[in-house]
Short mmCIF file of C-alpha atoms in Angstrom, two decimals:
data_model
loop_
_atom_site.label_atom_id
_atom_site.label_comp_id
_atom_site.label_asym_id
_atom_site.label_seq_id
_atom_site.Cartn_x
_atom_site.Cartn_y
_atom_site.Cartn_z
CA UNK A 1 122.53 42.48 -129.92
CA UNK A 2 118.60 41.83 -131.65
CA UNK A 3 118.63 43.06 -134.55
CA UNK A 4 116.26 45.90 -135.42
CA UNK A 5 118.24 47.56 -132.03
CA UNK A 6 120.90 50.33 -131.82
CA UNK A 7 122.25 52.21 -129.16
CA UNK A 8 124.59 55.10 -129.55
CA UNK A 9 127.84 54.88 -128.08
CA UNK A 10 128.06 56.20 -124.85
CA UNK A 11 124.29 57.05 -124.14
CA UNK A 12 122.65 55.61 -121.26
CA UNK A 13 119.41 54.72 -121.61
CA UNK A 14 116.56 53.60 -118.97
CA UNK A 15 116.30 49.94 -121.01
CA UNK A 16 120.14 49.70 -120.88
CA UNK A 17 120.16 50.40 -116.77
CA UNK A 18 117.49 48.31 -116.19
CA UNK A 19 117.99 45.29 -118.72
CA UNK A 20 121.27 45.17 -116.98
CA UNK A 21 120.40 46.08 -113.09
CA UNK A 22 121.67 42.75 -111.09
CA UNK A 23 119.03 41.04 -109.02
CA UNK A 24 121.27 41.20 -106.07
CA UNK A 25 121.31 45.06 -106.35
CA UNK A 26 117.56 45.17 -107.02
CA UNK A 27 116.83 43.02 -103.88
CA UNK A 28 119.07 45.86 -102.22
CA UNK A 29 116.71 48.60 -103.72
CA UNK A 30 113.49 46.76 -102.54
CA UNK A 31 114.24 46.40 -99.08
CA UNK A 32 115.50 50.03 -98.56
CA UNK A 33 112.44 51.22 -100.13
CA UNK A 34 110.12 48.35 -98.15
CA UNK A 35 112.10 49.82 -95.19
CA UNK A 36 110.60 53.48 -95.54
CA UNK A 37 107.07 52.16 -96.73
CA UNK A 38 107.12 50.18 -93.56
CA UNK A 39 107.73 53.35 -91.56
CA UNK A 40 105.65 55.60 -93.39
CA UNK A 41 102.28 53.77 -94.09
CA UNK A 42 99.80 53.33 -91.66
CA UNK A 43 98.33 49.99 -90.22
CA UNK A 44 95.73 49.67 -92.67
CA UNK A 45 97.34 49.86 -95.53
CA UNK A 46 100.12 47.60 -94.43
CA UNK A 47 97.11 45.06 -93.82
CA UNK A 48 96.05 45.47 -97.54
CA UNK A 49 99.47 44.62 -99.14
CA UNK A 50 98.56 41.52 -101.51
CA UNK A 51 101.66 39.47 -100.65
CA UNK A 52 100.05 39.62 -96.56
CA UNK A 53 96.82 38.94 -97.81
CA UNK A 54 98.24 35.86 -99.66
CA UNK A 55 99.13 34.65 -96.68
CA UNK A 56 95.96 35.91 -94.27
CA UNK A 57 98.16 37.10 -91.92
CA UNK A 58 97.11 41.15 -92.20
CA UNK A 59 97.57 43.61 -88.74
CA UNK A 60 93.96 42.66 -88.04
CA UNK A 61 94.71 39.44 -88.10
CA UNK A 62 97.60 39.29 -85.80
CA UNK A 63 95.44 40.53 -83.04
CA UNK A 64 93.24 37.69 -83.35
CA UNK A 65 95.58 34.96 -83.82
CA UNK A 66 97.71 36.42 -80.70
CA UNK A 67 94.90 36.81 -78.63
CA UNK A 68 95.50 34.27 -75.97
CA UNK A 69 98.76 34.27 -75.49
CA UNK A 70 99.04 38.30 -75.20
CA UNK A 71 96.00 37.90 -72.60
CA UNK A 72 98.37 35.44 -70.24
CA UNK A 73 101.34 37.92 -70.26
CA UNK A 74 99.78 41.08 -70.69
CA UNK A 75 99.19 42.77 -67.31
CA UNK A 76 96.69 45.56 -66.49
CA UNK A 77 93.49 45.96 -64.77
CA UNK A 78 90.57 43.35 -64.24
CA UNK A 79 87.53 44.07 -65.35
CA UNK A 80 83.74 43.72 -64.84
CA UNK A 81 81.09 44.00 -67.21
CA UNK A 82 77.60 44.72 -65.56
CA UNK A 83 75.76 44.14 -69.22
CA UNK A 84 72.13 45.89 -69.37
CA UNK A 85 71.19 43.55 -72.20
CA UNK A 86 68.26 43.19 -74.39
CA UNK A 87 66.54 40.90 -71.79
CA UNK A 88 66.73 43.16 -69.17
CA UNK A 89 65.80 46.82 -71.38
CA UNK A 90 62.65 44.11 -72.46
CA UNK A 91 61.86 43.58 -69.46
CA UNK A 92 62.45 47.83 -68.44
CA UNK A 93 61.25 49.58 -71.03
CA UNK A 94 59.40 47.64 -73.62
CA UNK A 95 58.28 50.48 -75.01
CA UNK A 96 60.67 53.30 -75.55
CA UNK A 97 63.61 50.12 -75.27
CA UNK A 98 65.97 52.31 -73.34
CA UNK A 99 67.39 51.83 -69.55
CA UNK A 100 65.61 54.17 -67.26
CA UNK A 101 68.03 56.31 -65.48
CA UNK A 102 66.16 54.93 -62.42
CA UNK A 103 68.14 51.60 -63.02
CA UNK A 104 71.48 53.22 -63.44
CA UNK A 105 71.61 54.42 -59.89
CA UNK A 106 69.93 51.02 -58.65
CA UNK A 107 72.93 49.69 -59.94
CA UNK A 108 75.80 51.53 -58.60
CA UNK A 109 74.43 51.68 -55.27
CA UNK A 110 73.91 47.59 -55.23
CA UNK A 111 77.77 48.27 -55.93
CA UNK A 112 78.21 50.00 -52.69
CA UNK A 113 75.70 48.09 -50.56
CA UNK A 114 78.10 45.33 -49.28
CA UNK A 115 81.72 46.37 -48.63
CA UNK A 116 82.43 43.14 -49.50
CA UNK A 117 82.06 43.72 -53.34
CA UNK A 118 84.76 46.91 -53.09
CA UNK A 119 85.04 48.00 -56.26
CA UNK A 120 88.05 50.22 -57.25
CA UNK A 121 86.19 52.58 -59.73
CA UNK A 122 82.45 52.55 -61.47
CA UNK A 123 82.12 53.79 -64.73
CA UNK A 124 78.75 54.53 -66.31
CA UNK A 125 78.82 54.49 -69.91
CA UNK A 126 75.14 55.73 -70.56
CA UNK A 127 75.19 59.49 -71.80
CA UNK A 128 74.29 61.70 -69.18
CA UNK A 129 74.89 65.27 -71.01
CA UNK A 130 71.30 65.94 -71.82
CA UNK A 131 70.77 66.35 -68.34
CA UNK A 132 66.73 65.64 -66.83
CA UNK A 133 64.05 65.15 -69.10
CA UNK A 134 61.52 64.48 -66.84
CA UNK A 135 60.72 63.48 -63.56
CA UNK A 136 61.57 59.62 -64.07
CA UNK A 137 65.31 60.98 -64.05
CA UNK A 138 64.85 62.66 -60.60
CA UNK A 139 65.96 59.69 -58.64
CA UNK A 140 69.39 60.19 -60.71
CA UNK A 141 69.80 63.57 -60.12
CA UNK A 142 69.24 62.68 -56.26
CA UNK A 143 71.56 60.01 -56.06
CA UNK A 144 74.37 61.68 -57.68
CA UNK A 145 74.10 64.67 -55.46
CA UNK A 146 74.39 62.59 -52.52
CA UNK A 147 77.72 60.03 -53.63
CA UNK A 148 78.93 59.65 -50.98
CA UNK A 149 82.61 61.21 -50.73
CA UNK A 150 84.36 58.01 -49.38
CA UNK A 151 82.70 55.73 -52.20
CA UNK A 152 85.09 54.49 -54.80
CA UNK A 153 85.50 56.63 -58.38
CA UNK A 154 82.58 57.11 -60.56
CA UNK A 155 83.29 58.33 -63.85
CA UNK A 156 80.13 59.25 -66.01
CA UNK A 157 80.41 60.22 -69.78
CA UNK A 158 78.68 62.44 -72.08
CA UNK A 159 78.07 62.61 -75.91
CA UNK A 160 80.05 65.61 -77.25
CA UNK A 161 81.51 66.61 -80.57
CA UNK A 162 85.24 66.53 -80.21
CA UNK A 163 87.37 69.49 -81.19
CA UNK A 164 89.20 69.00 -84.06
CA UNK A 165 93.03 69.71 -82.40
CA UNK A 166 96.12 68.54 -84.00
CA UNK A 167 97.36 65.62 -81.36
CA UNK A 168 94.40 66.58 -79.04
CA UNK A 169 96.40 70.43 -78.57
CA UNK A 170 93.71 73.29 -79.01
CA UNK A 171 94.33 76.88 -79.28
CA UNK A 172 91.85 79.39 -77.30
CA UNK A 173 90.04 80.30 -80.72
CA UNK A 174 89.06 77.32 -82.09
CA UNK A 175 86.18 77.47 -79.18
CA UNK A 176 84.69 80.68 -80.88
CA UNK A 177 81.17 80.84 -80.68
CA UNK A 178 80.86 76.80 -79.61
CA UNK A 179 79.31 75.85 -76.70
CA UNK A 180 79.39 72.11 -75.39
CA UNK A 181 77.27 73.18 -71.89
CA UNK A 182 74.09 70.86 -71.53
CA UNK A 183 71.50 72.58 -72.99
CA UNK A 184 67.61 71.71 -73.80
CA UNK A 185 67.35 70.04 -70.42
CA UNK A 186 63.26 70.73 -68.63
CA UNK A 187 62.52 71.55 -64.73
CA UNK A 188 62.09 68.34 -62.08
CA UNK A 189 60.19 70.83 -60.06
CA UNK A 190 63.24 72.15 -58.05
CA UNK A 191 65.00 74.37 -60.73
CA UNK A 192 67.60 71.83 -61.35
CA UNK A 193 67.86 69.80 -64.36
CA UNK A 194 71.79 69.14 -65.39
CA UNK A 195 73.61 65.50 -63.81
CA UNK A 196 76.71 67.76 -63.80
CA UNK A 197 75.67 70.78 -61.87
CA UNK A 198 74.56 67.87 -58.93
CA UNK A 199 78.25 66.36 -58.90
CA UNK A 200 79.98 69.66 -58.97
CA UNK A 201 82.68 69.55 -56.79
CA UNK A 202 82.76 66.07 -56.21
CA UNK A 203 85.73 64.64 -56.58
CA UNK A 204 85.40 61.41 -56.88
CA UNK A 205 82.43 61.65 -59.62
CA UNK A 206 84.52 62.55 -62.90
CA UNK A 207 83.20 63.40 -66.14
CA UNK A 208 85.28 61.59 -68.92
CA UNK A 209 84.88 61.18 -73.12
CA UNK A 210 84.76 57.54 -74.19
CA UNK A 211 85.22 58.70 -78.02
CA UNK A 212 86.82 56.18 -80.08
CA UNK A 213 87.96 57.33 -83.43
CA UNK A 214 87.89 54.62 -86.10
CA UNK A 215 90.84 54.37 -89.29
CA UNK A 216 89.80 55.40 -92.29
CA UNK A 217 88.72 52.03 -92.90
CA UNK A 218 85.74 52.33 -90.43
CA UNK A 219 87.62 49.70 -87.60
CA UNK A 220 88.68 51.05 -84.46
CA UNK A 221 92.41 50.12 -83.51
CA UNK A 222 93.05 52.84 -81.20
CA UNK A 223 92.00 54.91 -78.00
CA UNK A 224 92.65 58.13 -77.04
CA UNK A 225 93.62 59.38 -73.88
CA UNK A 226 91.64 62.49 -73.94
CA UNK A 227 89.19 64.52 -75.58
CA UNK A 228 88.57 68.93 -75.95
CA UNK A 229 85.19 70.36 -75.62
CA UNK A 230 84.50 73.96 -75.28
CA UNK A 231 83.08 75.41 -71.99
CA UNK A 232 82.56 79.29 -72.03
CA UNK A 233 84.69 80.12 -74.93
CA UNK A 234 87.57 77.85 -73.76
CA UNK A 235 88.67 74.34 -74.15
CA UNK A 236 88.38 71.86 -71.66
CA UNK A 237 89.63 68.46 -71.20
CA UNK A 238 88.00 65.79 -70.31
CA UNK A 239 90.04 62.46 -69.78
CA UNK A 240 89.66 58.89 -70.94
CA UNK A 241 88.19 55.86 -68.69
CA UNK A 242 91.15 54.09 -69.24
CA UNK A 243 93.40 57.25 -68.47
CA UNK A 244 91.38 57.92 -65.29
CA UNK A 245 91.46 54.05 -64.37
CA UNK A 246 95.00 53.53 -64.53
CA UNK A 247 95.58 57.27 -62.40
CA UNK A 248 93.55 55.61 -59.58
CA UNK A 249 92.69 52.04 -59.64
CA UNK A 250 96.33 50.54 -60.95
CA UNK A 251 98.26 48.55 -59.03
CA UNK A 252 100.50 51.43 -58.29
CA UNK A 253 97.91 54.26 -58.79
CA UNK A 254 99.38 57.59 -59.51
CA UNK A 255 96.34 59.75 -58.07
CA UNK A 256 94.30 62.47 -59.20
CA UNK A 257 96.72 65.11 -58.46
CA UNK A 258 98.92 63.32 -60.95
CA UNK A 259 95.95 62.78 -63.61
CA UNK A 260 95.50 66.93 -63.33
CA UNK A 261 99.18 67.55 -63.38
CA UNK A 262 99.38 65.49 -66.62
CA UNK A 263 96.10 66.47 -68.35
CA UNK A 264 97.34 70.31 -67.75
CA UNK A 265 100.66 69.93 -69.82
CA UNK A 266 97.90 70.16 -72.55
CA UNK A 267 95.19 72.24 -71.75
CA UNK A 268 92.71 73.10 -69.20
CA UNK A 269 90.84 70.77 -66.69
CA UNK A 270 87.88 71.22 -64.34
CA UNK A 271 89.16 68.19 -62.18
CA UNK A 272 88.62 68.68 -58.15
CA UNK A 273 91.87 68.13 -57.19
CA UNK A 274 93.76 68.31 -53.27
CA UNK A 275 97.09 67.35 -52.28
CA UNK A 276 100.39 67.34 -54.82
CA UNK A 277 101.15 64.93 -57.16
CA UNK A 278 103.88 62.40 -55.79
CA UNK A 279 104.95 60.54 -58.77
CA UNK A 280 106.34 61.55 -62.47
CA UNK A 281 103.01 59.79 -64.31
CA UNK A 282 102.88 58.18 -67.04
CA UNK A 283 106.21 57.06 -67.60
CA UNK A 284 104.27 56.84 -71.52
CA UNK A 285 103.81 60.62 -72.30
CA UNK A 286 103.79 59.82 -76.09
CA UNK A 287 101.06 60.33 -78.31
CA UNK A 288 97.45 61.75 -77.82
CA UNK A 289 95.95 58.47 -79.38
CA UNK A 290 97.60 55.20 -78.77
CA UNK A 291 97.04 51.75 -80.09
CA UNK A 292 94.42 49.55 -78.63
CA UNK A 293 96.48 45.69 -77.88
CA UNK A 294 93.27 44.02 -77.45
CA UNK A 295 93.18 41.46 -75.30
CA UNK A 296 88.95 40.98 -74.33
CA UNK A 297 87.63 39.64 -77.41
CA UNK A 298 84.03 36.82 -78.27
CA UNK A 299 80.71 38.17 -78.06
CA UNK A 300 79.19 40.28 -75.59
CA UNK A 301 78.14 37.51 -73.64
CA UNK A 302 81.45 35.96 -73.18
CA UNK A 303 81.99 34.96 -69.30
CA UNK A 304 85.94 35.66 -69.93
CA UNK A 305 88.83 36.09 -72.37
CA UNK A 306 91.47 34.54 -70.22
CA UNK A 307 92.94 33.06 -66.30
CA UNK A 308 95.03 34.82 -64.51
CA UNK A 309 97.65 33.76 -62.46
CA UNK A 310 95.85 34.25 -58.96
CA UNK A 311 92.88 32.43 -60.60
CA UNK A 312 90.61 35.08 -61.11
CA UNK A 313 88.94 36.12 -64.05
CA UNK A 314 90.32 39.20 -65.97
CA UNK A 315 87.14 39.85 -67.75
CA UNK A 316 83.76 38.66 -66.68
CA UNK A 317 80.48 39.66 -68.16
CA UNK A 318 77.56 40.03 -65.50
CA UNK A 319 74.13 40.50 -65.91
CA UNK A 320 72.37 43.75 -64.94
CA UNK A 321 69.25 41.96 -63.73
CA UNK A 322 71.37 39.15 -61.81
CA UNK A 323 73.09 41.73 -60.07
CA UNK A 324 69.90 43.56 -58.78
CA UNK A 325 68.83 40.20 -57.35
CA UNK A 326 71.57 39.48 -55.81
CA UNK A 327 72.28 36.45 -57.87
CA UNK A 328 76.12 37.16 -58.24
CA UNK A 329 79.21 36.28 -56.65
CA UNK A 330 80.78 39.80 -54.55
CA UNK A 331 84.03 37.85 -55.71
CA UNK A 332 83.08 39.16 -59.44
CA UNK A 333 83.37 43.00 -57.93
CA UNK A 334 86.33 42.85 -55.55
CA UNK A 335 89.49 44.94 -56.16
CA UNK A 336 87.68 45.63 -60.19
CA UNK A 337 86.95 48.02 -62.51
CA UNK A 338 83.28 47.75 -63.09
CA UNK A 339 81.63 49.02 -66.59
CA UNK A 340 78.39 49.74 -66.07
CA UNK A 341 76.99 49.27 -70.46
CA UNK A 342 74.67 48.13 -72.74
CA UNK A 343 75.08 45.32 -75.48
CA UNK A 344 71.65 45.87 -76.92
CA UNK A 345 70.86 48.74 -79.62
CA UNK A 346 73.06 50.68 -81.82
CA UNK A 347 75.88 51.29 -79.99
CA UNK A 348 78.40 48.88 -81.84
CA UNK A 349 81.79 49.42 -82.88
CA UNK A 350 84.29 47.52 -85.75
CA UNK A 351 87.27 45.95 -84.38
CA UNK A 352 89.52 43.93 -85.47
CA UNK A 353 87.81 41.25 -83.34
CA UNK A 354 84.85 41.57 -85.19
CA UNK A 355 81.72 43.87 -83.69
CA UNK A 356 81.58 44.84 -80.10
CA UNK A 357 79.58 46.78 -78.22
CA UNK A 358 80.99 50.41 -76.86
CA UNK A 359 81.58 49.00 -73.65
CA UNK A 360 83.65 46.22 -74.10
CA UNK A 361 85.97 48.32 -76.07
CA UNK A 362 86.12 50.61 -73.22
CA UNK A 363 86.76 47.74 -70.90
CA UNK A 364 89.75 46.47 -73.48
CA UNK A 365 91.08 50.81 -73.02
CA UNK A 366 90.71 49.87 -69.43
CA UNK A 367 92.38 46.66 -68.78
CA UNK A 368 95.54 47.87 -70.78
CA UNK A 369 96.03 51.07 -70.09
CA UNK A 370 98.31 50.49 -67.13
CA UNK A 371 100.51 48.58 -69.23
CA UNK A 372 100.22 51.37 -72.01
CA UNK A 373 101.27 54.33 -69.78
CA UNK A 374 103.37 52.96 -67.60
CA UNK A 375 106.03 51.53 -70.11
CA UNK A 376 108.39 53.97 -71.60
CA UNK A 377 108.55 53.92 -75.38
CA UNK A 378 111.03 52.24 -76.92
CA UNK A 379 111.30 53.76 -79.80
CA UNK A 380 115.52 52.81 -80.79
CA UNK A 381 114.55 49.14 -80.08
CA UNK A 382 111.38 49.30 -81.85
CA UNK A 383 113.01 50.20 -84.60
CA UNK A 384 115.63 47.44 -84.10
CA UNK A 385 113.81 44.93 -83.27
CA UNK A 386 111.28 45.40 -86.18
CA UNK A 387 114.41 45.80 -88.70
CA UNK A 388 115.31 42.47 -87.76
CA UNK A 389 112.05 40.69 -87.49
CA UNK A 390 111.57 41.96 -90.92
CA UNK A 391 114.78 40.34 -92.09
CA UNK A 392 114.16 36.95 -90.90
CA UNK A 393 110.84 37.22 -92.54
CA UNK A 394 112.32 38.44 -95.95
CA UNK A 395 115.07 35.37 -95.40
CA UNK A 396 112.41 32.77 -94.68
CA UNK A 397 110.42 34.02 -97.84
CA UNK A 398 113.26 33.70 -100.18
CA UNK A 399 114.70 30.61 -99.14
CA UNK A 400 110.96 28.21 -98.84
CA UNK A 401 107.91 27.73 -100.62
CA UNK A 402 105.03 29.83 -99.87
CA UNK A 403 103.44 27.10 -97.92
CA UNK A 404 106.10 26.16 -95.78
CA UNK A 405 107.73 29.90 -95.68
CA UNK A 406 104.22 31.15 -94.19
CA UNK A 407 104.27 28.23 -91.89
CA UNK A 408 107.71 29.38 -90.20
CA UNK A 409 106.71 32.85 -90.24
CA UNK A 410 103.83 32.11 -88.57
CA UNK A 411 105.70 30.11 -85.61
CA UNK A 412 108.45 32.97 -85.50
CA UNK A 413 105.26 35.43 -85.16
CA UNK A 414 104.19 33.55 -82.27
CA UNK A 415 107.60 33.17 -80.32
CA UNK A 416 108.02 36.78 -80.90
CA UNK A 417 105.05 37.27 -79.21
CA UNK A 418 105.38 35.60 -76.31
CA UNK A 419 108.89 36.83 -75.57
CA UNK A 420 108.84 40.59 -76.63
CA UNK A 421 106.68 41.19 -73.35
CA UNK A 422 109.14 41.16 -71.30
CA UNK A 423 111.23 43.67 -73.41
CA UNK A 424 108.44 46.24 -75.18
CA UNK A 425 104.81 47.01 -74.04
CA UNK A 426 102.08 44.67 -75.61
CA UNK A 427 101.18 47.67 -78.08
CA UNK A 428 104.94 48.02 -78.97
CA UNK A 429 104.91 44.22 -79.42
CA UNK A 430 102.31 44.45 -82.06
CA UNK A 431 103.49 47.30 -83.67
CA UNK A 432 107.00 45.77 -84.34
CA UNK A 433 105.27 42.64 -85.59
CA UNK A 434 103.12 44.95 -88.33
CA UNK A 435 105.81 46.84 -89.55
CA UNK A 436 108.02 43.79 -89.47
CA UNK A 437 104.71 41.94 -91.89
CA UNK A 438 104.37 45.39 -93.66
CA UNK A 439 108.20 45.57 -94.45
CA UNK A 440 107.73 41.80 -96.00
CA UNK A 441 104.82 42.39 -97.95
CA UNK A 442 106.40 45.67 -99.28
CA UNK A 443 109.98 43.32 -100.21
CA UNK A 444 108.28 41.42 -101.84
CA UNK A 445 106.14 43.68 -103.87
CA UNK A 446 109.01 45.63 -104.74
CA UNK A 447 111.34 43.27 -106.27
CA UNK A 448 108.45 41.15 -108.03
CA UNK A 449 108.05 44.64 -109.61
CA UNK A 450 111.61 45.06 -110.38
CA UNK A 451 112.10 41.46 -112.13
CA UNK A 452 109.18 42.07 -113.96
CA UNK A 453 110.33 45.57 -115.98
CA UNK A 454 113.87 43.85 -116.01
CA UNK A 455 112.46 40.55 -118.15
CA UNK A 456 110.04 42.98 -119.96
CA UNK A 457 113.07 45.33 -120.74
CA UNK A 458 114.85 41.95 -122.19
CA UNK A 459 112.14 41.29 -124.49
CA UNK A 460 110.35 38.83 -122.38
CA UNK A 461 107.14 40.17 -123.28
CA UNK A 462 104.05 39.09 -121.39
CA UNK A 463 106.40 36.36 -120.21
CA UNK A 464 107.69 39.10 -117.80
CA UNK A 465 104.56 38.36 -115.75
CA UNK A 466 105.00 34.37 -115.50
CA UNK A 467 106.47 32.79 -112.79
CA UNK A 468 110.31 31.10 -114.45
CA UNK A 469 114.31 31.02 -113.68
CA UNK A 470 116.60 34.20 -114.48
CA UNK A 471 119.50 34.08 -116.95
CA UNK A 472 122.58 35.34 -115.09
CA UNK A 473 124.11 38.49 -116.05
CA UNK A 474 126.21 38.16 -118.74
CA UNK A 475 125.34 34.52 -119.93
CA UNK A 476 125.29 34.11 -124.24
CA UNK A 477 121.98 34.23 -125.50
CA UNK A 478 120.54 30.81 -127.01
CA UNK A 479 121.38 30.05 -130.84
#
């Protein structure tokens, strides 16, 4: 013993448990406890750990890096984005730099000109809640009052102030004295002014909520399938594009009677619905906000994030103006969901592919959300499966070099990635991969915190912080 110590016989101190804890018992300790952390913390904060950041290989950073190869396996819905870009709102509206509302129907009736273009569904993401301001909106007004009942699915959204419901669930008075009804809206000489009172009782014009509610860190990861707005004292809900697209333009659609049947599990709807559901839909019913596998990713301009197998073009970016001179290939529209959207102005959102306008992130909800609700959760093999990624992680960083050890984790990342497809969804794939990252970062954070009090408990001193070999338990002291 040093001199100047004592220790009463018998008493167990904190210095004597910990000065004497073995390493192999204190590797134990960290990975139960990086187990639970793992679990408990959310993707963010998994993607802050240092010993992750060390190796730049955070949750964001897995989505970018796995890109491409979740694009080629991950199946879903094509997509088309007709892009009202700055060019073309220039050209428009120089002045006030906004799309007249003119345009929007100019557009989705070039849609259903030629029924060679056959789109599945339209969606419009321009607000439409304030209803007609004038009488440049009347054209509009008119064309949504005569949509034609055999067209293909428009879906128009509206700006609204979500209800604040635990898991999207809202009880009757949390509507009291709120009122999401247009409002403010002025005459276009025949009395009436609101976009929704024309499509009432259309139903195949659906009002949906393209909210996307970012982490706390400002980045969206994440859509939701649905959002609650009051009407008349009660909540209503209006669905997600991406719910709505993979109800009726899927490969194996499940119908609006099916969308309704779901949606009212949770609350009210003011679908127009006929007929009976035929199908159990979605085989997902999990949570009311789900995680967001991206898989469209460059700038707005970007002609296409990947090739499908029947050589056509999951993503493709179109000009507004093009299309209105005919300048387009009807291939670029056939069998699609078209997003009708805007890359210019304000409406930009964080992702963890950098900044993107609203509608591309809608289009990424889109093109995934088959794959999303139609896979069951897996939540036993998750668990597994992200237990024993983790593992091999932990085994690869204790046995190499940082260099080399982020090298093979890195690889292992990537075969994981390209076979866990055919076991998990793509958004189950990721989220095994986090936790499996978050459960190394948290290992290894753990037990360098462990070593450290146990060398500072031995008298190591600021040496406790310095990178050196460990005396085995029980080996004599130097003379």
């Amino acid at each position: 013993m040093e001199e100047g110590r004592t220790s009463e016989p018998g008493r167990i101190s904190l210095e004597s448990l910990v000065s004497n804890l073995p390493f192999g018992l204190a590797t134990f300790l960290a990975g139960i406890l990086a187990v639970f952390a793992a679990f408990y913390f959310s993707r963010e904060t998994l993607s802050k750990i240092p010993e992750l950041l060390n190796i730049n290989f955070g949750y964001d950073r897995q989505l970018r890096d796995t890109m491409p190869n979740r694009g080629m396996s991950t199946g879903g819905l094509p997509v088309t984005f007709v892009d009202v870009d700055a060019a073309a709102v220039e050209k428009w509206s120089p002045a006030t730099r906004t799309t007249p509302r003119e345009k929007i129907s100019a557009i989705v009736q070039k849609l259903l000109d030629q029924k060679d273009k056959n789109p599945k569904l339209i969606f419009v993401d321009f607000d439409l809640s304030g209803g007609a301001l004038d009488a440049s909106d009347k054209p509009l007004l008119d064309y949504l009052a005569r949509y034609p009942p055999d067209a293909p699915p428009l879906l128009l959204t509206r700006s609204l102030q979500p209800l604040d419901c635990e898991a999207g669930e809202c009880a009757e008075q949390r509507c009291a004295g709120i009122d999401n009804q247009e409002a403010g809206t002025k005459s276009t000489g025949d009395g009436t002014t609101s976009f929704a009172s024309r499509t009432a009782g259309k139903a195949n014009v659906i009002w949906v909520a393209s909210v996307f509610a970012p982490d706390k860190d400002g980045v969206v990861r994440s859509w939701r399938r649905w959002e609650a707005i009051c009407r008349e004292g009660s909540p209503i809900l209006l669905p997600s594009p991406g719910l709505v697209a993979s109800a009726l333009a899927s490969a194996h659609p499940a119908g609006l009677a099916c969308l309704a049947k779901y949606l009212e599990q949770h609350g009210k709807t003011d679908l127009q619905v006929t007929g009976q559901c035929q199908k159990t839909w979605p085989a997902n019913k999990g949570p009311y906000q789900e995680l967001l596998p991206f898989i469209i990713g460059g700038p707005a301009q970007a002609r296409v994030s990947d090739w499908m197998s029947t050589n056509e073009f999951r993503y493709q970016r179109i000009r507004a103006e093009s299309l209105l001179e005919n300048q387009v290939a009807e291939t670029s529209f056939d069998n699609r969901v078209v997003v009708i959207g805007a890359s210019y102005g304000p409406d930009k959102l964080a992702t963890p592919l950098g900044m993107m306008p609203g509608a591309a992130v809608i289009a990424n909800s889109i093109a995934v959300a088959p794959v999303v609700l139609d896979t069951m959760p897996a939540v036993f093999a998750t668990v597994a499966f992200t237990l024993g990624l983790g593992v091999a992680f932990i085994w690869i960083a204790k046995f190499f070099r940082a260099l080399p050890a982020a090298g093979l984790i890195l690889a292992l990342s990537y075969v994981w990635l390209s076979l866990a497809t055919s076991a998990l969804s793509a958004s189950d794939a990721i989220n095994v991969l986090s936790k499996a990252f978050g459960l190394l970062g948290v290992f290894l954070a753990i037990e360098s915190l462990v070593e450290i009090a146990v060398d500072f408990f031995k008298g190591e001193g600021f040496r406790a912080l310095l990178r050196h070999g460990h005396k085995k338990i029980g080996e004599a002291e130097d003379a």
